[in-house]
Amino acid sequence: MLTLDQVKSKSAGWLGKLHPVLLAGASALIQRSYAKGIPIVITQGMRTIAEQNTLYAQGRTKPGNIVTNARGGSSYHNYGLAIDFALLLPDGKTVSWDTSRDGNNDKLADWQQVAQEAKKLGFAWGGDWTSFKDYSHLEMSFGLTTEQLRAGRQPTVQQVKDALALINGTTGGTDQAISVTLNGVEITRGLLENGITYAPVRAVAEALGAQVTYDAASRTVNLVRE
């Protein structure tokens, strides 16, 4: 059986550029799902505008099935506020999008159980959409439209605090969303918790011209600056 750390390592590459609240929510979802005997993997996180446009073209001007109705800039993925997930099979290598699978043999569909846990954490689930259902998709919009996000709007400090309180199962606390800047230009959002600053390492490293790799075996993040 895969350990929780092994399961977490499968998603590490997609978590680095997420908004801190989404990072906390995704980590909590992996842990809660694992506790139910359902290993999951995050298959998508932050997407660039170009990557979104490439997905939008699939099934339209490029081969494949239509997988999204959102053009670049019109998806919450483009702002680090959405993730996609899939079920991780026992071999630790294969993923499944079988929404009826009952891998933990509790007579309930694993996919539905994961979605319910996600909603408890404050995620909105694409499987609840009335038109184009996206069963892999989870997002937190903080009441902001993608147009507002494109214009530079951000979740408020109070919204971030409330979301983290829900994820952590607490009320109050000293967590604060912060801006991380390089020479006065924001490069990512971070979290200040009890005097310690947390920020996505990939965003910070790439802004400084370093490459980031992750060694799952040793659980080591490597920064290389040429």
mmCIF file of C-alpha atoms in Angstrom:
data_model
loop_
_atom_site.group_PDB
_atom_site.id
_atom_site.type_symbol
_atom_site.label_atom_id
_atom_site.label_comp_id
_atom_site.label_asym_id
_atom_site.label_seq_id
_atom_site.Cartn_x
_atom_site.Cartn_y
_atom_site.Cartn_z
ATOM 1 C CA MET A 1 0.000 0.000 0.000
ATOM 2 C CA LEU A 2 1.255 3.477 -0.846
ATOM 3 C CA THR A 3 2.156 5.696 2.084
ATOM 4 C CA LEU A 4 0.638 9.163 2.418
ATOM 5 C CA ASP A 5 4.013 10.733 1.621
ATOM 6 C CA GLN A 6 4.261 8.656 -1.557
ATOM 7 C CA VAL A 7 0.781 9.763 -2.589
ATOM 8 C CA LYS A 8 1.568 13.412 -1.849
ATOM 9 C CA SER A 9 4.741 13.265 -3.922
ATOM 10 C CA LYS A 10 2.721 12.374 -7.035
ATOM 11 C CA SER A 11 1.055 15.810 -6.950
ATOM 12 C CA ALA A 12 4.063 17.923 -5.991
ATOM 13 C CA GLY A 13 4.776 19.134 -9.506
ATOM 14 C CA TRP A 14 1.331 20.740 -9.863
ATOM 15 C CA LEU A 15 1.116 22.523 -6.531
ATOM 16 C CA GLY A 16 3.967 25.026 -6.706
ATOM 17 C CA LYS A 17 2.206 27.988 -8.341
ATOM 18 C CA LEU A 18 -1.197 27.667 -6.700
ATOM 19 C CA HIS A 19 -2.640 30.422 -4.521
ATOM 20 C CA PRO A 20 -1.672 29.583 -0.903
ATOM 21 C CA VAL A 21 -5.298 28.786 -0.017
ATOM 22 C CA LEU A 22 -5.563 26.360 -2.939
ATOM 23 C CA LEU A 23 -2.259 24.813 -1.919
ATOM 24 C CA ALA A 24 -3.578 24.261 1.600
ATOM 25 C CA GLY A 25 -6.893 22.949 0.268
ATOM 26 C CA ALA A 26 -5.290 20.555 -2.203
ATOM 27 C CA SER A 27 -2.948 19.188 0.473
ATOM 28 C CA ALA A 28 -5.850 18.709 2.886
ATOM 29 C CA LEU A 29 -7.917 16.991 0.191
ATOM 30 C CA ILE A 30 -5.128 14.527 -0.587
ATOM 31 C CA GLN A 31 -4.829 13.719 3.114
ATOM 32 C CA ARG A 32 -8.580 13.419 3.775
ATOM 33 C CA SER A 33 -9.109 11.241 0.711
ATOM 34 C CA TYR A 34 -6.192 8.994 1.712
ATOM 35 C CA ALA A 35 -7.766 8.577 5.166
ATOM 36 C CA LYS A 36 -10.836 7.160 3.400
ATOM 37 C CA GLY A 37 -8.681 4.704 1.475
ATOM 38 C CA ILE A 38 -8.821 6.769 -1.737
ATOM 39 C CA PRO A 39 -5.421 7.904 -3.017
ATOM 40 C CA ILE A 40 -5.751 10.810 -5.439
ATOM 41 C CA VAL A 41 -3.371 12.810 -7.581
ATOM 42 C CA ILE A 42 -3.613 16.434 -8.665
ATOM 43 C CA THR A 43 -3.346 16.339 -12.463
ATOM 44 C CA GLN A 44 -3.612 20.072 -13.188
ATOM 45 C CA GLY A 45 -2.950 23.242 -11.257
ATOM 46 C CA MET A 46 -1.806 26.617 -12.505
ATOM 47 C CA ARG A 47 -2.037 27.005 -16.298
ATOM 48 C CA THR A 48 -0.588 29.750 -18.451
ATOM 49 C CA ILE A 49 -2.799 31.621 -20.907
ATOM 50 C CA ALA A 50 -1.043 29.797 -23.766
ATOM 51 C CA GLU A 51 -1.659 26.404 -22.182
ATOM 52 C CA GLN A 52 -5.321 27.281 -21.709
ATOM 53 C CA ASN A 53 -5.667 28.309 -25.344
ATOM 54 C CA THR A 54 -4.076 25.029 -26.429
ATOM 55 C CA LEU A 55 -6.648 23.110 -24.387
ATOM 56 C CA TYR A 56 -9.456 25.243 -25.806
ATOM 57 C CA ALA A 57 -8.315 24.427 -29.336
ATOM 58 C CA GLN A 58 -8.590 20.678 -28.681
ATOM 59 C CA GLY A 59 -11.695 19.351 -30.396
ATOM 60 C CA ARG A 60 -12.102 22.618 -32.289
ATOM 61 C CA THR A 61 -9.077 23.458 -34.429
ATOM 62 C CA LYS A 62 -6.925 20.570 -33.168
ATOM 63 C CA PRO A 63 -7.591 16.806 -32.865
ATOM 64 C CA GLY A 64 -9.238 15.370 -29.746
ATOM 65 C CA ASN A 65 -12.342 15.815 -27.649
ATOM 66 C CA ILE A 66 -13.489 19.165 -26.298
ATOM 67 C CA VAL A 67 -12.276 19.389 -22.704
ATOM 68 C CA THR A 68 -12.975 23.023 -21.831
ATOM 69 C CA ASN A 69 -15.165 25.944 -22.826
ATOM 70 C CA ALA A 70 -12.755 28.487 -21.353
ATOM 71 C CA ARG A 71 -10.335 30.433 -23.513
ATOM 72 C CA GLY A 72 -7.040 31.669 -22.106
ATOM 73 C CA GLY A 73 -7.649 34.104 -19.263
ATOM 74 C CA SER A 74 -11.185 32.819 -18.671
ATOM 75 C CA SER A 75 -10.294 29.857 -16.466
ATOM 76 C CA TYR A 76 -9.612 29.947 -12.743
ATOM 77 C CA HIS A 77 -6.642 27.686 -13.503
ATOM 78 C CA ASN A 78 -4.963 30.736 -15.052
ATOM 79 C CA TYR A 79 -4.911 32.422 -11.632
ATOM 80 C CA GLY A 80 -3.885 29.488 -9.442
ATOM 81 C CA LEU A 81 -7.428 29.147 -8.105
ATOM 82 C CA ALA A 82 -8.333 25.736 -9.545
ATOM 83 C CA ILE A 83 -7.081 22.160 -9.595
ATOM 84 C CA ASP A 84 -8.029 18.953 -11.385
ATOM 85 C CA PHE A 85 -7.767 15.543 -9.733
ATOM 86 C CA ALA A 86 -7.892 11.858 -10.618
ATOM 87 C CA LEU A 87 -7.820 8.594 -8.692
ATOM 88 C CA LEU A 88 -4.376 7.082 -8.126
ATOM 89 C CA LEU A 89 -4.410 3.318 -8.622
ATOM 90 C CA PRO A 90 -2.599 0.883 -6.292
ATOM 91 C CA ASP A 91 0.460 0.542 -8.555
ATOM 92 C CA GLY A 92 1.250 4.186 -7.766
ATOM 93 C CA LYS A 93 1.779 4.962 -11.452
ATOM 94 C CA THR A 94 -1.604 4.705 -13.160
ATOM 95 C CA VAL A 95 -4.440 7.180 -12.732
ATOM 96 C CA SER A 96 -8.146 6.639 -13.337
ATOM 97 C CA TRP A 97 -11.003 8.934 -14.290
ATOM 98 C CA ASP A 98 -13.596 6.224 -13.622
ATOM 99 C CA THR A 99 -16.259 8.097 -11.667
ATOM 100 C CA SER A 100 -17.947 4.826 -10.630
ATOM 101 C CA ARG A 101 -14.834 3.116 -9.234
ATOM 102 C CA ASP A 102 -15.117 1.814 -5.649
ATOM 103 C CA GLY A 103 -11.500 1.073 -4.837
ATOM 104 C CA ASN A 104 -11.987 1.087 -1.061
ATOM 105 C CA ASN A 105 -14.967 -1.292 -1.311
ATOM 106 C CA ASP A 106 -17.348 0.735 0.828
ATOM 107 C CA LYS A 107 -20.183 0.599 -1.731
ATOM 108 C CA LEU A 108 -19.731 4.301 -2.496
ATOM 109 C CA ALA A 109 -18.119 5.763 -5.614
ATOM 110 C CA ASP A 110 -14.642 7.018 -4.730
ATOM 111 C CA TRP A 111 -15.028 10.016 -7.033
ATOM 112 C CA GLN A 112 -18.151 11.220 -5.255
ATOM 113 C CA GLN A 113 -16.482 10.810 -1.882
ATOM 114 C CA VAL A 114 -13.536 12.939 -2.978
ATOM 115 C CA ALA A 115 -15.897 15.594 -4.355
ATOM 116 C CA GLN A 116 -17.806 15.699 -1.063
ATOM 117 C CA GLU A 117 -14.590 16.117 0.928
ATOM 118 C CA ALA A 118 -13.523 18.886 -1.447
ATOM 119 C CA LYS A 119 -16.773 20.767 -0.927
ATOM 120 C CA LYS A 120 -16.315 20.538 2.849
ATOM 121 C CA LEU A 121 -12.993 22.307 2.332
ATOM 122 C CA GLY A 122 -14.647 25.126 0.401
ATOM 123 C CA PHE A 123 -14.071 23.990 -3.181
ATOM 124 C CA ALA A 124 -16.740 24.317 -5.866
ATOM 125 C CA TRP A 125 -16.955 21.104 -7.934
ATOM 126 C CA GLY A 126 -17.298 21.051 -11.708
ATOM 127 C CA GLY A 127 -19.502 17.977 -11.424
ATOM 128 C CA ASP A 128 -22.235 20.223 -10.006
ATOM 129 C CA TRP A 129 -22.283 22.474 -13.061
ATOM 130 C CA THR A 130 -25.568 22.364 -14.957
ATOM 131 C CA SER A 131 -24.190 22.590 -18.488
ATOM 132 C CA PHE A 132 -20.597 21.575 -19.246
ATOM 133 C CA LYS A 133 -19.829 19.193 -16.387
ATOM 134 C CA ASP A 134 -16.160 18.838 -15.491
ATOM 135 C CA TYR A 135 -15.877 16.028 -12.969
ATOM 136 C CA SER A 136 -12.149 16.506 -12.385
ATOM 137 C CA HIS A 137 -12.371 20.224 -11.682
ATOM 138 C CA LEU A 138 -12.276 21.969 -8.299
ATOM 139 C CA GLU A 139 -12.020 25.722 -7.785
ATOM 140 C CA MET A 140 -12.237 28.558 -5.276
ATOM 141 C CA SER A 141 -13.304 31.813 -6.884
ATOM 142 C CA PHE A 142 -13.661 33.950 -3.717
ATOM 143 C CA GLY A 143 -16.630 35.549 -5.471
ATOM 144 C CA LEU A 144 -14.380 37.010 -8.171
ATOM 145 C CA THR A 145 -14.989 36.618 -11.882
ATOM 146 C CA THR A 146 -12.128 35.814 -14.237
ATOM 147 C CA GLU A 147 -12.609 39.302 -15.719
ATOM 148 C CA GLN A 148 -11.934 40.822 -12.291
ATOM 149 C CA LEU A 149 -8.909 38.598 -11.796
ATOM 150 C CA ARG A 150 -7.582 39.618 -15.215
ATOM 151 C CA ALA A 151 -7.906 43.221 -14.088
ATOM 152 C CA GLY A 152 -5.748 42.502 -11.034
ATOM 153 C CA ARG A 153 -8.347 41.916 -8.303
ATOM 154 C CA GLN A 154 -7.285 39.516 -5.567
ATOM 155 C CA PRO A 155 -9.094 37.757 -2.712
ATOM 156 C CA THR A 156 -9.162 39.951 0.378
ATOM 157 C CA VAL A 157 -7.115 39.163 3.449
ATOM 158 C CA GLN A 158 -10.326 38.324 5.324
ATOM 159 C CA GLN A 159 -11.486 35.955 2.583
ATOM 160 C CA VAL A 160 -8.148 34.191 2.685
ATOM 161 C CA LYS A 161 -8.254 33.981 6.464
ATOM 162 C CA ASP A 162 -11.791 32.564 6.442
ATOM 163 C CA ALA A 163 -10.907 30.010 3.770
ATOM 164 C CA LEU A 164 -7.858 28.826 5.694
ATOM 165 C CA ALA A 165 -9.915 28.606 8.874
ATOM 166 C CA LEU A 166 -12.347 26.289 7.097
ATOM 167 C CA ILE A 167 -9.558 24.155 5.650
ATOM 168 C CA ASN A 168 -7.736 23.927 8.969
ATOM 169 C CA GLY A 169 -10.932 23.393 10.940
ATOM 170 C CA THR A 170 -10.216 26.377 13.139
ATOM 171 C CA THR A 171 -11.566 29.869 13.789
ATOM 172 C CA GLY A 172 -9.437 32.947 14.121
ATOM 173 C CA GLY A 173 -5.670 32.537 13.959
ATOM 174 C CA THR A 174 -2.827 34.713 12.762
ATOM 175 C CA ASP A 175 -2.510 33.555 9.133
ATOM 176 C CA GLN A 176 -2.204 36.388 6.610
ATOM 177 C CA ALA A 177 -2.040 36.417 2.816
ATOM 178 C CA ILE A 178 0.959 38.412 1.652
ATOM 179 C CA SER A 179 2.463 39.652 -1.585
ATOM 180 C CA VAL A 180 5.957 38.444 -2.529
ATOM 181 C CA THR A 181 7.753 40.977 -4.718
ATOM 182 C CA LEU A 182 11.032 41.142 -6.618
ATOM 183 C CA ASN A 183 12.340 44.677 -7.143
ATOM 184 C CA GLY A 184 8.866 45.990 -6.369
ATOM 185 C CA VAL A 185 7.014 43.695 -8.791
ATOM 186 C CA GLU A 186 4.733 40.999 -7.388
ATOM 187 C CA ILE A 187 5.863 37.527 -8.447
ATOM 188 C CA THR A 188 3.511 35.399 -6.342
ATOM 189 C CA ARG A 189 1.249 35.343 -3.302
ATOM 190 C CA GLY A 190 2.368 33.855 -0.015
ATOM 191 C CA LEU A 191 1.201 33.166 3.504
ATOM 192 C CA LEU A 192 2.501 34.572 6.783
ATOM 193 C CA GLU A 193 1.803 32.143 9.611
ATOM 194 C CA ASN A 194 3.078 32.719 13.145
ATOM 195 C CA GLY A 195 6.013 34.755 11.881
ATOM 196 C CA ILE A 196 6.989 32.264 9.160
ATOM 197 C CA THR A 197 6.549 33.136 5.481
ATOM 198 C CA TYR A 198 5.382 30.421 3.085
ATOM 199 C CA ALA A 199 5.528 30.980 -0.676
ATOM 200 C CA PRO A 200 5.477 28.727 -3.768
ATOM 201 C CA VAL A 201 9.130 27.841 -4.278
ATOM 202 C CA ARG A 202 8.811 27.466 -8.055
ATOM 203 C CA ALA A 203 7.463 30.971 -8.569
ATOM 204 C CA VAL A 204 10.201 32.517 -6.416
ATOM 205 C CA ALA A 205 12.991 30.431 -7.938
ATOM 206 C CA GLU A 206 11.967 31.078 -11.534
ATOM 207 C CA ALA A 207 11.755 34.809 -10.861
ATOM 208 C CA LEU A 208 15.380 34.607 -9.710
ATOM 209 C CA GLY A 209 16.387 32.683 -12.819
ATOM 210 C CA ALA A 210 16.672 29.262 -11.205
ATOM 211 C CA GLN A 211 15.253 25.950 -12.372
ATOM 212 C CA VAL A 212 13.270 23.753 -9.987
ATOM 213 C CA THR A 213 13.164 19.981 -9.889
ATOM 214 C CA TYR A 214 11.706 17.578 -7.342
ATOM 215 C CA ASP A 215 13.301 14.279 -6.279
ATOM 216 C CA ALA A 216 10.430 12.132 -5.003
ATOM 217 C CA ALA A 217 12.750 9.450 -3.610
ATOM 218 C CA SER A 218 14.553 11.822 -1.258
ATOM 219 C CA ARG A 219 11.674 14.322 -1.013
ATOM 220 C CA THR A 220 14.063 17.090 -2.035
ATOM 221 C CA VAL A 221 13.342 20.272 -3.963
ATOM 222 C CA ASN A 222 16.425 21.182 -6.018
ATOM 223 C CA LEU A 223 17.153 24.728 -7.178
ATOM 224 C CA VAL A 224 19.723 25.124 -9.940
ATOM 225 C CA ARG A 225 20.908 28.539 -11.101
ATOM 226 C CA GLU A 226 23.162 28.558 -14.141
#
